[in-house]
Structures are given as C-alpha cells and as structure tokens.
Amino acid sequence: MEFLLEMGQDWVRHFQSDLFRYLLATTTVSLLVGVVFRRWMDRRRIQKRRAGWRDIRREVSFSMLTLGVFSTIGLITGVLYDWGWLQLYRDWGDYPLWWNIASLPVVILVHDAYFYWTHRTMHHPKLFRHFHRLHHLSRTPTPWAAYSFSVGEAALMAIFSPLITILLPLHVLVWLSFIFVMIFRNAMLHAGCEFHPRGWVDGPLDVLTTTTHHDLHHQKFQGNYGFYFTFWDRLMGTEFKNYKEEFRRAASGGTGTNSEEQGLQSMT
C-alpha cells in the first residue's frame, strides 16, 4: 500500500511539472500573440479563420489527457533510472566539455528525425484515425493545441525521452533544456501567426521551420511533417510547393488563407 502511495505521489509530481511547462509555454506564446504584440501579429495571421473558444477548450482538454500519459511515461522513466538503465548524469565532469556543449544540438537533431518519421507514419490511412486525427481537429491551431493528442500519439511522443536517455549520456540540465525547447517550439508552431522576419526563407536560416510551415500542415494534412528543421521534408519531397509563397505573404502582412477552402496540393 505504501509503495502504491509513493507511486501515486510521484505521478502527481510528474503531472505538475509537465503542466507547469505546458502552461508556461502556451500562456507566454498566447500573450505575445493576443496581447503584447496583438496589432502586429494580427497583420501576420496565417489563416482568415480564427479558432473559437470551443476549439481552445477541446485543445486544452485533450492536452490534459496527454499530460496524464506523459506523467505515466515519466513514472516509468523514473523506475528505469533507478534500475540504472538511463544515462542521465549530474556531474558535468563525468563527460568531456565538448559533449556537454554538443549534446543538446545532438538531441534536437535526433528528435527532429524521430518526429518526422513517426509523424509521417501516423498519417498512414490505417493509423491516422487511431493516432493523429484528434490533433488535426485543430484545423486552425492555437498554442493550446501543442499537446492536443490522442492517447496513442501522446505515448509515442513521450517515449522519446526514455529512449534518448537510454541511448545517449545526457546531463540532467541538458535533458531539461531539451524539454523546455520542445514545448516552447511546439506552442510557437501552433500560434497561427508568423513570428519570423520576411527574409527568413531566403537565407541560411531557411533550414529551420516556421509557424507557416506547420500551419500549412494543419490546413492540408499530407506534407510539411518536420518539427525543427525543413531538411527531412525537402529530402523526402514532402514539403508543400507553396510554402515559401505563403510564408512571405504572412510575414508581409498579407490576407490570410481560408483553411476551409484549402485542398491538397502537389508537393515538391
């Protein structure tokens, strides 16, 4: 009985930590878009349609379900750590300085590949309904959609954390930094307004995705699967042809597209 009580308390702590990160990221991005830079962001809105309160309530509700799944995987991760299966370390001196510096970019690169291929796989007709359809109910997403997943998708996203810490040695602070980068990036990609400057897609930073890049995925479904980077979509021919055109329009303050009128377009 005492063991179950301790497990329950650990689960609650995981839930509270995940909830804190979710609310910090989604609230920050929402305030930037809707309050602090509202006039500027309204000119950079990607779609004409705006999400309603019913959409936001759905996104928040399913995000709470996702946090429950994350907490369960977090509990399992803690057990694996106690068993010595994870390569998390707390002393910076345990590994060379170059690895302490390089490990965060390495994890982001690995996560981008993991996200691209799992995300694309979930769009297979036999899997989409069971794994990913719920997330795509957000046709015009908001930052609150960052964790609006089905149970299956939430589990698939959550298991990356124990997997990467089994495969790679990571300092605890590097691992936590990755978690924060991931949720803030997620909230920003679902913001519905373009944050990036107009010249973004015309220079070397074009290797990084933008809000428009992911918003087009929500509008059209079959393409633009990448999370941090554009190179997997370009390598595999799954980037929408009109991505840069739509980005320039949004970043220039052009009229938003209407997601209800968007059909599937051919891809590069």
GROMACS .gro file of C-alpha atoms in nm:
model
  268
    1MET     CA    1   0.000   0.000   0.000
    2GLU     CA    2   0.282   0.239   0.089
    3PHE     CA    3   0.451   0.160  -0.244
    4LEU     CA    4   0.134   0.247  -0.438
    5LEU     CA    5   0.100   0.570  -0.241
    6GLU     CA    6   0.457   0.668  -0.330
    7MET     CA    7   0.395   0.586  -0.695
    8GLY     CA    8   0.081   0.797  -0.690
    9GLN     CA    9   0.267   1.089  -0.537
   10ASP     CA   10   0.541   1.057  -0.799
   11TRP     CA   11   0.279   1.054  -1.075
   12VAL     CA   12   0.125   1.373  -0.937
   13ARG     CA   13   0.468   1.541  -0.924
   14HIS     CA   14   0.531   1.447  -1.287
   15PHE     CA   15   0.189   1.582  -1.383
   16GLN     CA   16   0.253   1.909  -1.201
   17SER     CA   17   0.592   1.955  -1.369
   18ASP     CA   18   0.454   1.882  -1.716
   19LEU     CA   19   0.153   2.106  -1.651
   20PHE     CA   20   0.383   2.390  -1.543
   21ARG     CA   21   0.589   2.365  -1.863
   22TYR     CA   22   0.276   2.340  -2.081
   23LEU     CA   23   0.109   2.641  -1.919
   24LEU     CA   24   0.430   2.845  -1.921
   25ALA     CA   25   0.485   2.792  -2.294
   26THR     CA   26   0.125   2.818  -2.413
   27THR     CA   27   0.041   3.118  -2.194
   28THR     CA   28   0.360   3.302  -2.293
   29VAL     CA   29   0.303   3.249  -2.666
   30SER     CA   30  -0.069   3.330  -2.636
   31LEU     CA   31   0.005   3.656  -2.453
   32LEU     CA   32   0.266   3.755  -2.712
   33VAL     CA   33   0.022   3.688  -2.996
   34GLY     CA   34  -0.301   3.813  -2.838
   35VAL     CA   35  -0.190   4.094  -2.606
   36VAL     CA   36   0.169   4.220  -2.619
   37PHE     CA   37   0.210   4.226  -2.999
   38ARG     CA   38  -0.155   4.191  -3.094
   39ARG     CA   39  -0.172   4.458  -3.366
   40TRP     CA   40   0.149   4.338  -3.529
   41MET     CA   41   0.050   3.972  -3.503
   42ASP     CA   42  -0.298   4.031  -3.644
   43ARG     CA   43  -0.136   4.154  -3.963
   44ARG     CA   44   0.073   3.837  -3.973
   45ARG     CA   45  -0.214   3.594  -3.924
   46ILE     CA   46  -0.173   3.288  -4.146
   47GLN     CA   47  -0.541   3.195  -4.190
   48LYS     CA   48  -0.854   3.409  -4.227
   49ARG     CA   49  -1.045   3.175  -3.999
   50ARG     CA   50  -0.988   3.217  -3.627
   51ALA     CA   51  -1.018   2.945  -3.367
   52GLY     CA   52  -1.312   2.983  -3.129
   53TRP     CA   53  -1.341   2.914  -2.758
   54ARG     CA   54  -1.482   2.570  -2.837
   55ASP     CA   55  -1.161   2.488  -3.025
   56ILE     CA   56  -0.945   2.610  -2.739
   57ARG     CA   57  -1.148   2.415  -2.480
   58ARG     CA   58  -1.102   2.099  -2.686
   59GLU     CA   59  -0.728   2.161  -2.721
   60VAL     CA   60  -0.682   2.221  -2.350
   61SER     CA   61  -0.898   1.921  -2.254
   62PHE     CA   62  -0.703   1.676  -2.467
   63SER     CA   63  -0.376   1.836  -2.358
   64MET     CA   64  -0.468   1.744  -2.001
   65LEU     CA   65  -0.519   1.385  -2.117
   66THR     CA   66  -0.177   1.400  -2.283
   67LEU     CA   67  -0.020   1.526  -1.961
   68GLY     CA   68  -0.165   1.222  -1.786
   69VAL     CA   69   0.005   0.995  -2.041
   70PHE     CA   70   0.329   1.193  -2.011
   71SER     CA   71   0.317   1.154  -1.634
   72THR     CA   72   0.274   0.778  -1.664
   73ILE     CA   73   0.572   0.753  -1.903
   74GLY     CA   74   0.762   0.982  -1.665
   75LEU     CA   75   0.689   0.741  -1.381
   76ILE     CA   76   0.823   0.452  -1.589
   77THR     CA   77   1.128   0.661  -1.682
   78GLY     CA   78   1.197   0.718  -1.313
   79VAL     CA   79   1.187   0.344  -1.249
   80LEU     CA   80   1.428   0.284  -1.538
   81TYR     CA   81   1.660   0.547  -1.390
   82ASP     CA   82   1.651   0.373  -1.051
   83TRP     CA   83   1.738   0.046  -1.225
   84GLY     CA   84   2.038   0.211  -1.389
   85TRP     CA   85   1.908   0.186  -1.745
   86LEU     CA   86   1.930   0.558  -1.820
   87GLN     CA   87   2.249   0.750  -1.889
   88LEU     CA   88   2.144   1.069  -1.710
   89TYR     CA   89   2.425   1.223  -1.508
   90ARG     CA   90   2.450   1.517  -1.268
   91ASP     CA   91   2.822   1.595  -1.258
   92TRP     CA   92   2.946   1.798  -1.558
   93GLY     CA   93   3.287   1.640  -1.512
   94ASP     CA   94   3.153   1.292  -1.595
   95TYR     CA   95   3.187   1.366  -1.968
   96PRO     CA   96   3.414   1.595  -2.177
   97LEU     CA   97   3.327   1.963  -2.220
   98TRP     CA   98   3.269   1.918  -2.595
   99TRP     CA   99   2.994   1.661  -2.526
  100ASN     CA  100   2.829   1.881  -2.263
  101ILE     CA  101   2.812   2.157  -2.527
  102ALA     CA  102   2.717   1.938  -2.824
  103SER     CA  103   2.465   1.709  -2.655
  104LEU     CA  104   2.168   1.948  -2.672
  105PRO     CA  105   2.201   2.010  -3.050
  106VAL     CA  106   2.250   1.635  -3.100
  107VAL     CA  107   1.932   1.552  -2.908
  108ILE     CA  108   1.736   1.813  -3.108
  109LEU     CA  109   1.863   1.664  -3.436
  110VAL     CA  110   1.771   1.312  -3.326
  111HIS     CA  111   1.430   1.427  -3.204
  112ASP     CA  112   1.363   1.603  -3.534
  113ALA     CA  113   1.426   1.277  -3.722
  114TYR     CA  114   1.213   1.083  -3.472
  115PHE     CA  115   0.931   1.336  -3.501
  116TYR     CA  116   0.937   1.348  -3.881
  117TRP     CA  117   0.914   0.973  -3.928
  118THR     CA  118   0.665   0.899  -3.650
  119HIS     CA  119   0.454   1.195  -3.758
  120ARG     CA  120   0.456   1.087  -4.122
  121THR     CA  121   0.380   0.728  -4.022
  122MET     CA  122   0.076   0.842  -3.820
  123HIS     CA  123  -0.064   0.989  -4.142
  124HIS     CA  124  -0.088   0.643  -4.296
  125PRO     CA  125  -0.459   0.578  -4.366
  126LYS     CA  126  -0.465   0.273  -4.137
  127LEU     CA  127  -0.313   0.467  -3.845
  128PHE     CA  128  -0.439   0.823  -3.886
  129ARG     CA  129  -0.783   0.774  -3.730
  130HIS     CA  130  -0.645   0.596  -3.424
  131PHE     CA  131  -0.337   0.809  -3.359
  132HIS     CA  132  -0.341   1.151  -3.520
  133ARG     CA  133  -0.693   1.253  -3.624
  134LEU     CA  134  -0.762   1.415  -3.290
  135HIS     CA  135  -0.471   1.657  -3.326
  136HIS     CA  136  -0.596   1.756  -3.671
  137LEU     CA  137  -0.933   1.862  -3.533
  138SER     CA  138  -0.735   2.184  -3.482
  139ARG     CA  139  -0.766   2.296  -3.845
  140THR     CA  140  -0.677   2.647  -3.730
  141PRO     CA  141  -0.448   2.568  -3.436
  142THR     CA  142  -0.368   2.780  -3.133
  143PRO     CA  143  -0.074   2.745  -2.891
  144TRP     CA  144  -0.303   2.536  -2.667
  145ALA     CA  145  -0.301   2.263  -2.935
  146ALA     CA  146   0.064   2.186  -2.858
  147TYR     CA  147  -0.031   1.875  -2.659
  148SER     CA  148  -0.376   1.805  -2.804
  149PHE     CA  149  -0.309   1.436  -2.876
  150SER     CA  150  -0.483   1.104  -2.859
  151VAL     CA  151  -0.354   0.855  -2.601
  152GLY     CA  152  -0.160   0.668  -2.870
  153GLU     CA  153   0.008   0.979  -3.009
  154ALA     CA  154   0.086   1.109  -2.661
  155ALA     CA  155   0.258   0.780  -2.573
  156LEU     CA  156   0.453   0.783  -2.899
  157MET     CA  157   0.574   1.137  -2.830
  158ALA     CA  158   0.654   1.066  -2.464
  159ILE     CA  159   0.867   0.754  -2.513
  160PHE     CA  160   1.133   0.955  -2.695
  161SER     CA  161   1.256   1.084  -2.360
  162PRO     CA  162   1.343   0.747  -2.201
  163LEU     CA  163   1.469   0.616  -2.536
  164ILE     CA  164   1.716   0.900  -2.589
  165THR     CA  165   1.844   0.879  -2.232
  166ILE     CA  166   1.899   0.504  -2.275
  167LEU     CA  167   2.095   0.563  -2.597
  168LEU     CA  168   2.290   0.879  -2.508
  169PRO     CA  169   2.454   1.011  -2.190
  170LEU     CA  170   2.290   1.343  -2.103
  171HIS     CA  171   2.336   1.584  -1.817
  172VAL     CA  172   2.010   1.637  -1.631
  173LEU     CA  173   2.011   2.010  -1.718
  174VAL     CA  174   2.066   1.933  -2.087
  175TRP     CA  175   1.771   1.696  -2.079
  176LEU     CA  176   1.551   1.956  -1.904
  177SER     CA  177   1.664   2.223  -2.152
  178PHE     CA  178   1.554   1.998  -2.436
  179ILE     CA  179   1.212   1.951  -2.275
  180PHE     CA  180   1.166   2.330  -2.247
  181VAL     CA  181   1.286   2.391  -2.605
  182MET     CA  182   1.042   2.126  -2.729
  183ILE     CA  183   0.730   2.267  -2.563
  184PHE     CA  184   0.808   2.632  -2.646
  185ARG     CA  185   0.882   2.535  -3.006
  186ASN     CA  186   0.558   2.337  -3.016
  187ALA     CA  187   0.348   2.626  -2.885
  188MET     CA  188   0.508   2.867  -3.132
  189LEU     CA  189   0.445   2.640  -3.432
  190HIS     CA  190   0.074   2.634  -3.342
  191ALA     CA  191   0.044   3.010  -3.280
  192GLY     CA  192  -0.142   3.087  -3.604
  193CYS     CA  193   0.068   3.400  -3.667
  194GLU     CA  194   0.410   3.425  -3.826
  195PHE     CA  195   0.688   3.524  -3.584
  196HIS     CA  196   0.981   3.511  -3.824
  197PRO     CA  197   1.112   3.806  -4.030
  198ARG     CA  198   1.032   3.833  -4.401
  199GLY     CA  199   1.375   3.726  -4.523
  200TRP     CA  200   1.381   3.406  -4.318
  201VAL     CA  201   1.319   3.169  -4.611
  202ASP     CA  202   1.572   3.344  -4.836
  203GLY     CA  203   1.883   3.275  -4.630
  204PRO     CA  204   2.063   3.001  -4.436
  205LEU     CA  205   1.802   3.007  -4.156
  206ASP     CA  206   1.556   2.854  -4.402
  207VAL     CA  207   1.675   2.519  -4.267
  208LEU     CA  208   1.455   2.593  -3.961
  209THR     CA  209   1.078   2.553  -3.981
  210THR     CA  210   0.840   2.842  -3.923
  211THR     CA  211   0.487   2.877  -3.790
  212THR     CA  212   0.362   2.894  -4.151
  213HIS     CA  213   0.540   2.569  -4.231
  214HIS     CA  214   0.348   2.380  -3.962
  215ASP     CA  215   0.024   2.574  -4.009
  216LEU     CA  216   0.011   2.455  -4.370
  217HIS     CA  217   0.034   2.100  -4.240
  218HIS     CA  218  -0.278   2.159  -4.030
  219GLN     CA  219  -0.459   2.305  -4.331
  220LYS     CA  220  -0.367   2.036  -4.585
  221PHE     CA  221  -0.253   1.734  -4.377
  222GLN     CA  222  -0.029   1.546  -4.623
  223GLY     CA  223   0.302   1.735  -4.609
  224ASN     CA  224   0.531   1.958  -4.402
  225TYR     CA  225   0.588   1.693  -4.136
  226GLY     CA  226   0.907   1.844  -3.988
  227PHE     CA  227   0.929   1.995  -3.640
  228TYR     CA  228   1.255   2.189  -3.602
  229PHE     CA  229   1.406   2.163  -3.949
  230THR     CA  230   1.295   2.162  -4.311
  231PHE     CA  231   1.558   1.926  -4.450
  232TRP     CA  232   1.368   1.599  -4.397
  233ASP     CA  233   1.066   1.736  -4.586
  234ARG     CA  234   1.289   1.856  -4.868
  235LEU     CA  235   1.492   1.538  -4.882
  236MET     CA  236   1.179   1.321  -4.892
  237GLY     CA  237   0.976   1.552  -5.118
  238THR     CA  238   0.702   1.622  -4.862
  239GLU     CA  239   0.724   2.000  -4.840
  240PHE     CA  240   0.434   2.192  -4.992
  241LYS     CA  241   0.527   2.375  -5.310
  242ASN     CA  242   0.368   2.699  -5.198
  243TYR     CA  243   0.532   2.708  -4.854
  244LYS     CA  244   0.768   2.998  -4.922
  245GLU     CA  245   0.499   3.193  -5.104
  246GLU     CA  246   0.262   3.152  -4.809
  247PHE     CA  247   0.536   3.243  -4.563
  248ARG     CA  248   0.621   3.565  -4.750
  249ARG     CA  249   0.252   3.655  -4.764
  250ALA     CA  250   0.204   3.606  -4.391
  251ALA     CA  251   0.532   3.777  -4.297
  252SER     CA  252   0.440   4.074  -4.520
  253GLY     CA  253   0.102   4.118  -4.355
  254GLY     CA  254  -0.098   3.975  -4.646
  255THR     CA  255  -0.452   3.842  -4.624
  256GLY     CA  256  -0.469   3.503  -4.456
  257THR     CA  257  -0.569   3.188  -4.637
  258ASN     CA  258  -0.901   3.021  -4.569
  259SER     CA  259  -0.842   2.670  -4.433
  260GLU     CA  260  -1.193   2.562  -4.531
  261GLU     CA  261  -1.112   2.633  -4.897
  262GLN     CA  262  -0.772   2.466  -4.894
  263GLY     CA  263  -0.745   2.142  -5.087
  264LEU     CA  264  -0.449   1.909  -5.100
  265GLN     CA  265  -0.184   2.049  -5.332
  266SER     CA  266   0.103   1.877  -5.507
  267MET     CA  267   0.432   1.867  -5.320
  268THR     CA  268   0.789   1.906  -5.428
   0.00000   0.00000   0.00000
